[in-house]
Coordinates of C-alpha atoms in Angstrom, one line a residue:
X10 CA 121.6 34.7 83.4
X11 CA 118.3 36.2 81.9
X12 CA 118.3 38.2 78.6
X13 CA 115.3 40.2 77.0
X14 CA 114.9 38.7 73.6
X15 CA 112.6 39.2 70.7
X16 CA 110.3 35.6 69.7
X17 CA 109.3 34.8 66.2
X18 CA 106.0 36.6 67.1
X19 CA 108.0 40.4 67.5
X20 CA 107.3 39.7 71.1
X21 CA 109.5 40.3 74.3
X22 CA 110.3 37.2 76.3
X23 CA 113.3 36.1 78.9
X24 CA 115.7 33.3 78.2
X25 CA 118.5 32.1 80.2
X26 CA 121.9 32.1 78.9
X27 CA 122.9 27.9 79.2
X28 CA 126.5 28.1 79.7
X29 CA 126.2 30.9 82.7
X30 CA 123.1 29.2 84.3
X31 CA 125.1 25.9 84.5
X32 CA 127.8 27.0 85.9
X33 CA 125.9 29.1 88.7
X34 CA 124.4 25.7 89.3
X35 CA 127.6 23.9 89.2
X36 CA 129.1 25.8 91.5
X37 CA 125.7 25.9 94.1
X38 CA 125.4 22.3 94.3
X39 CA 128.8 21.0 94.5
X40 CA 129.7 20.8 98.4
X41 CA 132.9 20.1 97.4
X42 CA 133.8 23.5 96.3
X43 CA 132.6 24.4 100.1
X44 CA 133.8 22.1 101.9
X45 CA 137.3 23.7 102.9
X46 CA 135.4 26.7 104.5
X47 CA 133.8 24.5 107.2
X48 CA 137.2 23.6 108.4
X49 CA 137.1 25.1 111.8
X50 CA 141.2 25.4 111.9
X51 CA 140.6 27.2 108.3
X52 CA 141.2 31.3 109.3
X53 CA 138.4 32.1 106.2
X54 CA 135.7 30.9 108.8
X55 CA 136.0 33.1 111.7
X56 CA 136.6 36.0 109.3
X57 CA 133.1 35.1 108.1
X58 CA 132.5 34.4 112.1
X59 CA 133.5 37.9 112.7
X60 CA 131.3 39.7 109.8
X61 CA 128.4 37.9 110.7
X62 CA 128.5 39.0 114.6
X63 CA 129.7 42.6 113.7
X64 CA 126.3 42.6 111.4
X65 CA 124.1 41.8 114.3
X66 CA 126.0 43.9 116.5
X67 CA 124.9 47.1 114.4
X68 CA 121.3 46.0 113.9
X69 CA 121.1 45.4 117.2
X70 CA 122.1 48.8 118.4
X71 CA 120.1 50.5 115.3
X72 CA 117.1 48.8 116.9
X73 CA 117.8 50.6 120.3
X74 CA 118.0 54.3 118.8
X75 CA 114.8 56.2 119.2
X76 CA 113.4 56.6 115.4
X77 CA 111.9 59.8 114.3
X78 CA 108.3 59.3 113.2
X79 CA 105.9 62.4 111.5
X80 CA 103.9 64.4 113.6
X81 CA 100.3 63.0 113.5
X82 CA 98.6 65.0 110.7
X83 CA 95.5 67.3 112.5
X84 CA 92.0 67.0 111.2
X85 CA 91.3 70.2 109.2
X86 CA 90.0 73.0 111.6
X87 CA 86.1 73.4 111.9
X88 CA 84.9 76.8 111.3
X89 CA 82.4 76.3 114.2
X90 CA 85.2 75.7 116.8
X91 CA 85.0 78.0 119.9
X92 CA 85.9 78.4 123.1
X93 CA 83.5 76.0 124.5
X94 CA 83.2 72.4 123.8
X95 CA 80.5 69.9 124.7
X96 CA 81.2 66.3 125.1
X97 CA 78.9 63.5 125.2
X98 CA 80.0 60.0 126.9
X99 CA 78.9 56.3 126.6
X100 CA 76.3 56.6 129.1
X101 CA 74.8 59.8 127.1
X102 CA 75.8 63.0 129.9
X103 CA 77.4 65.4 128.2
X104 CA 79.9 68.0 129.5
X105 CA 81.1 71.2 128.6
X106 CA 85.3 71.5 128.3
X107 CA 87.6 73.9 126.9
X108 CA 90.2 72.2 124.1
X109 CA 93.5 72.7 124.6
X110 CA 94.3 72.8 121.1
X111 CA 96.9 70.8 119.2
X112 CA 100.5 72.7 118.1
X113 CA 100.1 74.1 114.1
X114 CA 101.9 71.9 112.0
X115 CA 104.4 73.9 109.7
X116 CA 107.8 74.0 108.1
X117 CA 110.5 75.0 110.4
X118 CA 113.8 73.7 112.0
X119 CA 112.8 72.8 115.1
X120 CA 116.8 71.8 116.2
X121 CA 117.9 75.3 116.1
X122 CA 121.2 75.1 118.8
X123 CA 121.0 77.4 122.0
X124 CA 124.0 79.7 119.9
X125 CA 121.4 80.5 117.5
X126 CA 118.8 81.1 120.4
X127 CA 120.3 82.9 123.0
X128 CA 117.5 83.8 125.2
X129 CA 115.5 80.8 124.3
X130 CA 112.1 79.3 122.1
X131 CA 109.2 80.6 121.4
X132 CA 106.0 78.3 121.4
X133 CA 102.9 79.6 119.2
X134 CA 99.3 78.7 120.6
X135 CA 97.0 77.5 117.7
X136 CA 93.8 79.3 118.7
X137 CA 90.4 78.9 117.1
X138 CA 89.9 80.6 113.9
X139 CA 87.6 83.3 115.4
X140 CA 90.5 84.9 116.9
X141 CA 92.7 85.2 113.9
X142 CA 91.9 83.3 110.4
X143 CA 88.3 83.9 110.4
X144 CA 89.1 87.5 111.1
X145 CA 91.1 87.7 107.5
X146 CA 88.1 85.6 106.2
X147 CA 85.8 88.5 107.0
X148 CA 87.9 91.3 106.4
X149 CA 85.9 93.6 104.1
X150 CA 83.2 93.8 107.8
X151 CA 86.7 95.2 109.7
X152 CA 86.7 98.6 108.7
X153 CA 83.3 101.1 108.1
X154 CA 85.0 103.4 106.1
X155 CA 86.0 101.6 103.4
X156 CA 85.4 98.4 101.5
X157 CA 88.9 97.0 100.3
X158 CA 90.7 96.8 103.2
X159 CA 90.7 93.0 102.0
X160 CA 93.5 94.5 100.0
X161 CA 95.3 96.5 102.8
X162 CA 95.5 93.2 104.3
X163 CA 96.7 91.2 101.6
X164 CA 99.9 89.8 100.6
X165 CA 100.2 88.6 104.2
X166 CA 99.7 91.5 105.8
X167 CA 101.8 93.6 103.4
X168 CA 99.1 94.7 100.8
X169 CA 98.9 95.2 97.5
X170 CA 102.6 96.0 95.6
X171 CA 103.3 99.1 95.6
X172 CA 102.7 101.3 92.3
X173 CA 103.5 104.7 91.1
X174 CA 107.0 104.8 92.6
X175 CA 109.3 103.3 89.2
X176 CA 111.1 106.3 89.0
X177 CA 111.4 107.0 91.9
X178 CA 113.4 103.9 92.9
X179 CA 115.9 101.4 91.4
X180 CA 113.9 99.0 89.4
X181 CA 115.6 95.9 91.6
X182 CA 114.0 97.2 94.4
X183 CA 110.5 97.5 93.1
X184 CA 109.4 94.2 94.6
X185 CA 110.3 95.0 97.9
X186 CA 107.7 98.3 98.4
X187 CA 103.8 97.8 99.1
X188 CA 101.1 99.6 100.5
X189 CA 100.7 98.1 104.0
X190 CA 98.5 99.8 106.3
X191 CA 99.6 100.8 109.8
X192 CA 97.3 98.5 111.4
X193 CA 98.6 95.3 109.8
X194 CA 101.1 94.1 112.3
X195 CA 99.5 91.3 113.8
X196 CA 99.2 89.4 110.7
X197 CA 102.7 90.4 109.9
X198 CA 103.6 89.3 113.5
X199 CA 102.1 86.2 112.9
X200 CA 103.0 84.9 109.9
X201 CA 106.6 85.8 110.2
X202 CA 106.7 83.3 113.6
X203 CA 105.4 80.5 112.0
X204 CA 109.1 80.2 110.2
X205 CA 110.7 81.8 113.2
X206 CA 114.0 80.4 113.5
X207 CA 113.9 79.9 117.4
X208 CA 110.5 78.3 117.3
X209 CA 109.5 75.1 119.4
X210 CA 106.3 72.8 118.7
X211 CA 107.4 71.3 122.1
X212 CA 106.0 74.1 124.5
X213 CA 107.9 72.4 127.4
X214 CA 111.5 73.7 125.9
X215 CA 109.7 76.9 125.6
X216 CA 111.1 79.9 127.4
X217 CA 108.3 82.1 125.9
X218 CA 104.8 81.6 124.8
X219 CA 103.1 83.6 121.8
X220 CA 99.2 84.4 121.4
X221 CA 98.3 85.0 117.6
X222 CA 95.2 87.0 118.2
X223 CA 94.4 90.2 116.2
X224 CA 92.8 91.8 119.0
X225 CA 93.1 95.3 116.8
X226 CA 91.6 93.7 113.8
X227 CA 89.1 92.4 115.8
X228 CA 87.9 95.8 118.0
X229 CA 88.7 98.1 115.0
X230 CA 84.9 97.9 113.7
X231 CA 83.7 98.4 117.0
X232 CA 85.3 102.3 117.4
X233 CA 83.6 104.1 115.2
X234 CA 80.1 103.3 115.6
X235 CA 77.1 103.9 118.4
X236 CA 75.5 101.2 117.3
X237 CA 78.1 98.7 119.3
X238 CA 77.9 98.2 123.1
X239 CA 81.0 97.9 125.5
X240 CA 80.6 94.0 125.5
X241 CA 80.8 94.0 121.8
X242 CA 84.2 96.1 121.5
X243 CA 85.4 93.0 124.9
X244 CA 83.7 90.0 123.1
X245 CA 87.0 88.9 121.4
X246 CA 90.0 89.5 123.7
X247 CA 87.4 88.6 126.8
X248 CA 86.7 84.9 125.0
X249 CA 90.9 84.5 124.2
X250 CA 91.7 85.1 128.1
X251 CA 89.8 82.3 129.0
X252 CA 91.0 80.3 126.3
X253 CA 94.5 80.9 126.9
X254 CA 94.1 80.7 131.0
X255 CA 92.7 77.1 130.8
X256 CA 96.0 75.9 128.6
X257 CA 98.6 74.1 131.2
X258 CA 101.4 76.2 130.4
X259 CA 99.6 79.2 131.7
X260 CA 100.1 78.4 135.6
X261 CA 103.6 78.1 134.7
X262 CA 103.8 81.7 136.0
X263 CA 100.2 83.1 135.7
X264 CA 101.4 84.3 132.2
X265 CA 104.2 86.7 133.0
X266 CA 105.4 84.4 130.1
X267 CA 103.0 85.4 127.2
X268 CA 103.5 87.7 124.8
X269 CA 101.1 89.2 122.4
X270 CA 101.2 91.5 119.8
X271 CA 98.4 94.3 119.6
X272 CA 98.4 96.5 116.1
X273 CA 97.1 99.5 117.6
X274 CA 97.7 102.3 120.0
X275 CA 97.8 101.2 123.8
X276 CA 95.2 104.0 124.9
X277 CA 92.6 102.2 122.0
X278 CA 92.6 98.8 124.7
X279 CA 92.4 100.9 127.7
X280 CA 89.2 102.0 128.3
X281 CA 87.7 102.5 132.3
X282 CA 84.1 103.7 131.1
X283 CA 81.3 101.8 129.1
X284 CA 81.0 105.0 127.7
X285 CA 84.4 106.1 126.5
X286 CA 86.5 105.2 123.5
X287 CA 88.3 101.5 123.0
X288 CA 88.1 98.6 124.0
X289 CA 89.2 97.6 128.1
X290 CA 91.0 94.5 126.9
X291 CA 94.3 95.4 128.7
X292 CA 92.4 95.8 132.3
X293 CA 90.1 92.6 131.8
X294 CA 91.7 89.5 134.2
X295 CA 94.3 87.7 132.8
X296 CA 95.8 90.5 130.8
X297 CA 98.0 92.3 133.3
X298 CA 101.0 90.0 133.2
X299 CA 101.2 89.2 129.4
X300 CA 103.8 91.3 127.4
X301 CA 102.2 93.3 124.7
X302 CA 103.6 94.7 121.6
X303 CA 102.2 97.6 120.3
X304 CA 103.1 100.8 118.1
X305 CA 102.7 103.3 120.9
X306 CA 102.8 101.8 124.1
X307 CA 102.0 103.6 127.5
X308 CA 105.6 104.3 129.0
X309 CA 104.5 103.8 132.5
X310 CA 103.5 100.4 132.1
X311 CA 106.2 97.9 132.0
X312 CA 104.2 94.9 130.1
X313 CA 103.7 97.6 126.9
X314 CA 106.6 97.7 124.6
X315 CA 106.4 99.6 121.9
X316 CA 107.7 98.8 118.2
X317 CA 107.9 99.7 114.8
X318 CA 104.7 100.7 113.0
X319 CA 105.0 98.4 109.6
X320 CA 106.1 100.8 106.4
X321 CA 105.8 99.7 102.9
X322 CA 109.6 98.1 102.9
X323 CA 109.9 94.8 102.9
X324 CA 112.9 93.2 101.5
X325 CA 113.6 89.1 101.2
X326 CA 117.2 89.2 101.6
X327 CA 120.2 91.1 102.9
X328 CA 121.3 92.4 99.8
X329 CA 118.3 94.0 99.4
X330 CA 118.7 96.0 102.5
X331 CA 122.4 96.7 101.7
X332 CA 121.3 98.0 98.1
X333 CA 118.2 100.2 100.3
X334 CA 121.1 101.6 102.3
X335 CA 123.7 102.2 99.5
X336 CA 120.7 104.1 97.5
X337 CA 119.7 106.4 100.3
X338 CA 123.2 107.5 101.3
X339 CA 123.7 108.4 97.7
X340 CA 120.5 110.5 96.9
X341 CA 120.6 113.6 96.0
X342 CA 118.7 116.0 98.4
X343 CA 117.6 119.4 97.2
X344 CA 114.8 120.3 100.0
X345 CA 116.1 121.4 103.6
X346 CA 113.0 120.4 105.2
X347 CA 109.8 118.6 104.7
X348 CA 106.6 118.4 106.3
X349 CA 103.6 115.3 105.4
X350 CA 100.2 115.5 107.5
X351 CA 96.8 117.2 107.6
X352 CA 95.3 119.6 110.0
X353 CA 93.3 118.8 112.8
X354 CA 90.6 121.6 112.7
X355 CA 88.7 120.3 116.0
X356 CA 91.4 120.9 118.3
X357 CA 92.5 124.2 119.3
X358 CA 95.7 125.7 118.6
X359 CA 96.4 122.4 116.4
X360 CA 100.5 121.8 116.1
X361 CA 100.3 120.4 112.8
X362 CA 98.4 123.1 110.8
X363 CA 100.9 125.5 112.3
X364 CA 103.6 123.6 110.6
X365 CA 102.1 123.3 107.2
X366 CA 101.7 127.1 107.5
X367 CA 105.2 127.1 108.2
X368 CA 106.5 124.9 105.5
X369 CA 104.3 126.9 102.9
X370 CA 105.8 130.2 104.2
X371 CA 110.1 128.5 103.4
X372 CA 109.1 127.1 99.3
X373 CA 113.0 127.2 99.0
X374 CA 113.5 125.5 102.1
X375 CA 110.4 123.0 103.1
X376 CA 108.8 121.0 100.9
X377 CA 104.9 119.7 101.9
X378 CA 102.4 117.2 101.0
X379 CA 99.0 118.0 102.7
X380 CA 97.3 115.0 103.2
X381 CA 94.1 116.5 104.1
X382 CA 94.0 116.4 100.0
X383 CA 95.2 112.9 99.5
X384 CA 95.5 109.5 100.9
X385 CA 98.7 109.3 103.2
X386 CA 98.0 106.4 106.0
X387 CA 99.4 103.7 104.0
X388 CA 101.8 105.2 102.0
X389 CA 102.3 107.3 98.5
X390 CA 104.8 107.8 95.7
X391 CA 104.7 111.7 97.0
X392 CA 105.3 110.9 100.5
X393 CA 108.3 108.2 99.8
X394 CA 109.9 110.9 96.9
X395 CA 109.5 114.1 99.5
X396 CA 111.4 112.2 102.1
X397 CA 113.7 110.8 100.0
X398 CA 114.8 114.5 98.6
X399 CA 115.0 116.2 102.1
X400 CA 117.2 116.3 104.8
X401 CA 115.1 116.3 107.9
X402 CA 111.5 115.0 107.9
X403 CA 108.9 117.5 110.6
X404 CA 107.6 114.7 113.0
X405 CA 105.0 116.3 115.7
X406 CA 102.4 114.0 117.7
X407 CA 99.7 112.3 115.1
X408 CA 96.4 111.8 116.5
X409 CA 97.8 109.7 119.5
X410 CA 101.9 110.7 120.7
X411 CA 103.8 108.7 118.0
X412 CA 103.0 108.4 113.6
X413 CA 103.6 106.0 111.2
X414 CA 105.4 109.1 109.2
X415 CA 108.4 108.5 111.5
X416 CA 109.4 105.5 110.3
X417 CA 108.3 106.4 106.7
X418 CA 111.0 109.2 107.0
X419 CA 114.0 107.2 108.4
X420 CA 113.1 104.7 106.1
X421 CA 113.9 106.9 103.6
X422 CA 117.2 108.0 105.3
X423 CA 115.5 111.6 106.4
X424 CA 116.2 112.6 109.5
X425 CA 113.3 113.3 112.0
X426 CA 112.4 116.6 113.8
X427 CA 110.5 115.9 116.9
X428 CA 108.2 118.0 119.2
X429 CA 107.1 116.0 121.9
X430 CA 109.6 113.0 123.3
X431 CA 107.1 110.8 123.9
X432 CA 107.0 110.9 119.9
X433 CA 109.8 108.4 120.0
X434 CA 112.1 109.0 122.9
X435 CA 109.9 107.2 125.3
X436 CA 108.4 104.6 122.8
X437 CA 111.5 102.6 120.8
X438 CA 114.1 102.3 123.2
X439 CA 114.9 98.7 122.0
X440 CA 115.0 99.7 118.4
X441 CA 116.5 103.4 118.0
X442 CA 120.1 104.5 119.5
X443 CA 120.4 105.5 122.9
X444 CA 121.7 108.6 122.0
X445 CA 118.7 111.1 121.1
X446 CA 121.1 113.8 119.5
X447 CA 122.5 111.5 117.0
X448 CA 119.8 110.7 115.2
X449 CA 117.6 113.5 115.3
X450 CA 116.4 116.9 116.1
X451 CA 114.3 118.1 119.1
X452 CA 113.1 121.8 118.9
X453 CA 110.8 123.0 121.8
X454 CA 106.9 123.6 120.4
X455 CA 106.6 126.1 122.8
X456 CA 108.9 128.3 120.8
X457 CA 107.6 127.6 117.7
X458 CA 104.2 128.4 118.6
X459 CA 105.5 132.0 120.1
X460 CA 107.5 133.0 117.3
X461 CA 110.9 133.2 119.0
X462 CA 112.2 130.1 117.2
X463 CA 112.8 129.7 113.4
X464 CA 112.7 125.5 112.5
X465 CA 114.5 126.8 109.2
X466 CA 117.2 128.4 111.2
X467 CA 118.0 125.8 113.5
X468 CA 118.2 123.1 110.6
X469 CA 120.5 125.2 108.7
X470 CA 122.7 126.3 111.6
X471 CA 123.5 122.4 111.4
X472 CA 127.6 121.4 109.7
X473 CA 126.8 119.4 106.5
X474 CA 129.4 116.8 108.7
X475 CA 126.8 116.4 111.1
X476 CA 123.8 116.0 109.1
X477 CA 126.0 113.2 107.1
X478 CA 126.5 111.3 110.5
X479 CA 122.9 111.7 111.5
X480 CA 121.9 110.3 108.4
X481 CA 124.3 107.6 108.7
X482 CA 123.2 106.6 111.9
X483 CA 119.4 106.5 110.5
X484 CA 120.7 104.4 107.8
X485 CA 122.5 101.9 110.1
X486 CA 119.4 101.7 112.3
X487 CA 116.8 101.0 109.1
X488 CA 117.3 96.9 109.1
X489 CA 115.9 97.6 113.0
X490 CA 112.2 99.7 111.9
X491 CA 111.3 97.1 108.6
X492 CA 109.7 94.1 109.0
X493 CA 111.0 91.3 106.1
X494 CA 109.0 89.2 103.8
X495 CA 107.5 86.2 106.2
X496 CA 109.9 83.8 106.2
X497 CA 113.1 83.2 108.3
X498 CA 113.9 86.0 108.6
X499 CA 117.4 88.1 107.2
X500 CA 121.0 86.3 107.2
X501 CA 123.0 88.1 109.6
X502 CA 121.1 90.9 110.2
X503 CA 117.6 91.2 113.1
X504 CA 114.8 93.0 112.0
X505 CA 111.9 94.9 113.5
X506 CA 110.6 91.6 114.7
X507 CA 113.4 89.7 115.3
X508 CA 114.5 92.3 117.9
X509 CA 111.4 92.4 119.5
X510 CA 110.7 88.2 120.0
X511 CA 114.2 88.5 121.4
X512 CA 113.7 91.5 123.5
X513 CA 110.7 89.9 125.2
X514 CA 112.5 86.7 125.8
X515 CA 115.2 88.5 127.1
X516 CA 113.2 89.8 129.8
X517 CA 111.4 86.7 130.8
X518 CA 114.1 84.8 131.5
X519 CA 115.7 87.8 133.9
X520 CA 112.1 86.7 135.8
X521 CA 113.4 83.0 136.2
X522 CA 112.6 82.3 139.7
X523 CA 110.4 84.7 140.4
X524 CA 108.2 86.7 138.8
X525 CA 107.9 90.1 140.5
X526 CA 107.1 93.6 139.4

């Protein structure tokens, strides 16, 4: 045996311990200690016979299992990939390709069990940067007006944390609220299916096929300028079509199974003139059978689904949302009615300045924030604390049918007055109750405008009992309109964007067999 010991010189050196070394040798050369074991009538031998052929047994049958091995790592994406590809052979001719682009390598459990997957996987495309990560690189060129929406897009698509609202809201929730901006939902969309649970990076057990392209992001600096042709507000979603129509899966079914989410209005990608507004994205080939997700969606068209526009709530876990939901059943609310929005002086007869008029005439009863005097798109401390201390939020059409202020208010646990059905009737079937009447309230415009009906009078002609189980229905439906942090999602409950992945693949696998209209 070896032992560390100290020499006369302080230093450490190995010795062997004599009387254990000789006896280790003793017993390794004598054959006669052995001998007995070779005896083939001795019954130690064939147990040793048996150990030794069960051992080669097992690493026999180890060797025939298939073993696991990493995915290949990718080279790092060039930012001077595009659509088109030139390569040059041996004998120096060169032609021009399009890649089909390698699967994006990123955490997830790709063994999720058909239980957890009922309506199958989704496989992500990794496009080229110019359709998505190059568009985040050059976010302050996305928007005219102003210069930080670098910010608004932030946080991975969440923006900045949200300030100003401390006393407003339990201090344990403060993480959970930011400023996101209404037009942030394909990033959101994006990052939150790169951890999607039901997720494949084999796009053969696929049932569904996702394109992360911010086609809004990309048009949204086109839309307000002269200076920009037609082609320029088509370059983008043009250039992904024939991307996406040269990748093998897309014969599969002509893309009746693609799916894309589009963070603007459906009318802003559906324009028939070069002269009009928008982009004509929607109409250009290739686009009519892929599923797109968009925060007002044209009801006659069957591939347009329309979800949640993103609010500033955005909890990690489910005991955040519980504590959300215990906090707005228990809030105090001293205001009837409330009304947040600006008026719209170019168009006649404008709905919404007849309503602030309105709120300003009931100080007891309505409460309003005018936000032709402050920032309201993404969010404030006053807009979050006047929905949170009313009963029922005003919700007329916004510039297009449907407004981010819905959601805002039921967030809150308001409940919303509607004008117009199309508001929400006709837009968020998938993510509201079926039942209208037990959310909400619908008063007819017509008889606002004339006079003949009082909003305060029909809101307070409504049982306390009943506004309670409105509000408790808005409450149950609130893990539905938010959109968690990007990861996998909420244990045992669905979000905004769990039920619309699962919504879409629930209606392309009713296609199986056939993909018809």
């Amino acid at each position: 045996m070896l032992h560390i010991v100290q020499n006369s010189n302080g230093e450490d050196e190995l010795q062997e311990n004599s009387k254990t070394s000789q006896k280790t040798l003793d017993s390794k050369n004598s054959f006669n200690t052995l001998q007995p074991y070779f005896s083939f009538h001795h019954p130690r031998l064939w147990i040793l016979l048996l150990i030794a052929a069960i051992q080669i047994l097992l690493l026999l049958s180890f060797r025939s299992l298939p073993l696991s091995s990493p995915l290949p790592k990718l080279p790092p994406t060039s930012t001077k990939t595009s659509t088109i590809n030139q390569t040059t052979y041996e004998n120096g001719t060169t032609k021009n390709s399009r890649t089909i682009f390698p699967p994006p390598v990123s955490p997830l459990n790709n063994k999720t069990s058909i239980k957890t997957c009922p309506f199958g996987k989704v496989y992500m495309y990794e496009l080229p940067p110019l359709f998505n990560k190059e568009l985040i690189q050059n976010c302050s060129t996305l928007n005219i007006f102003t210069s930080r929406y670098c910010e608004a897009l932030s946080n991975d698509g969440f923006g900045r944390q949200a300030d100003g609202i401390s006393t407003i809201i339990p201090k344990n929730l403060m993480y959970t609220w930011f400023w996101t901006d209404q037009f942030a939902l394909e990033l959101i969309h994006h990052n939150r299916m790169m951890n999607y649970r039901c997720r494949t990076l084999e796009p053969e057990l696929a049932t569904g096929f996702y394109i992360p392209f911010y086609v809004g992001l990309a048009v949204g600096k086109y839309l307000w300028s002269e200076n920009f042709t037609a082609n320029d507000r088509d370059q983008h979603c043009r250039m992904m079509l024939d991307w996406v129509r040269d990748q093998p899966y897309w014969n599969r079914s002509n893309g009746w199974d693609h799916f894309i989410t589009m963070g603007r209005i459906s009318w802003d990608f559906r324009r028939s003139k070069d002269r009009d507004w928008g982009s004509s994205c929607i109409y250009l080939p290739g686009m009519r059978n892929i599923t797109r997700l968009l925060i007002e969606r044209n009801p006659w068209d069957y591939f347009d689904v329309g979800v949640p526009y993103p609010t500033g709530f955005h909890p990690s876990s489910t005991a955040e949302v519980e504590q959300w939901q215990h906090f707005v059943r228990t809030r105090f609310r001293k205001t009837t009615f409330c009304f947040a929005g600006a008026t719209r002086g170019i168009i006649k007869d404008d709905f919404r300045g007849l309503l602030l008029n309105h709120c300003r005439h009931e100080p007891g009863s309505c409460r309003v924030v005018d936000c032709g005097k402050s920032k309201c798109a993404n969010g404030t401390s006053e807009i979050l604390e006047t929905f949170l201390d009313s009963d029922f939020c005003l919700q007329p059409r916004g510039d297009s049918f449907t407004r981010r202020s819905i959601f805002d208010c039921m967030v809150a646990g308001s409940i919303p007055v509607f004008f117009w059905r199309r508001t929400a009737y006709y837009q968020y079937e998938w993510f509201l109750p079926h039942e209208p009447e037990s959310y909400s309230v619908f008063i007819d415009r017509h008889g606002v405008k004339n006079g003949t009906i009082s909003i305060k009078d029909v809101l307070k002609s409504i049982s306390r009992d009943k506004i309670e189980s409105m509000r408790e229905k808005v409450i149950e439906y609130t893990p539905r309109l938010i959109y968690a942090k990007p990861n996998k999602g909420l244990d045992g409950i669905s979000d905004a964007f769990d039920i619309a992945v699962e919504g879409v693949l629930g209606r392309i696998k009713k296609q199986e067999g056939g993909y018809k209209w």
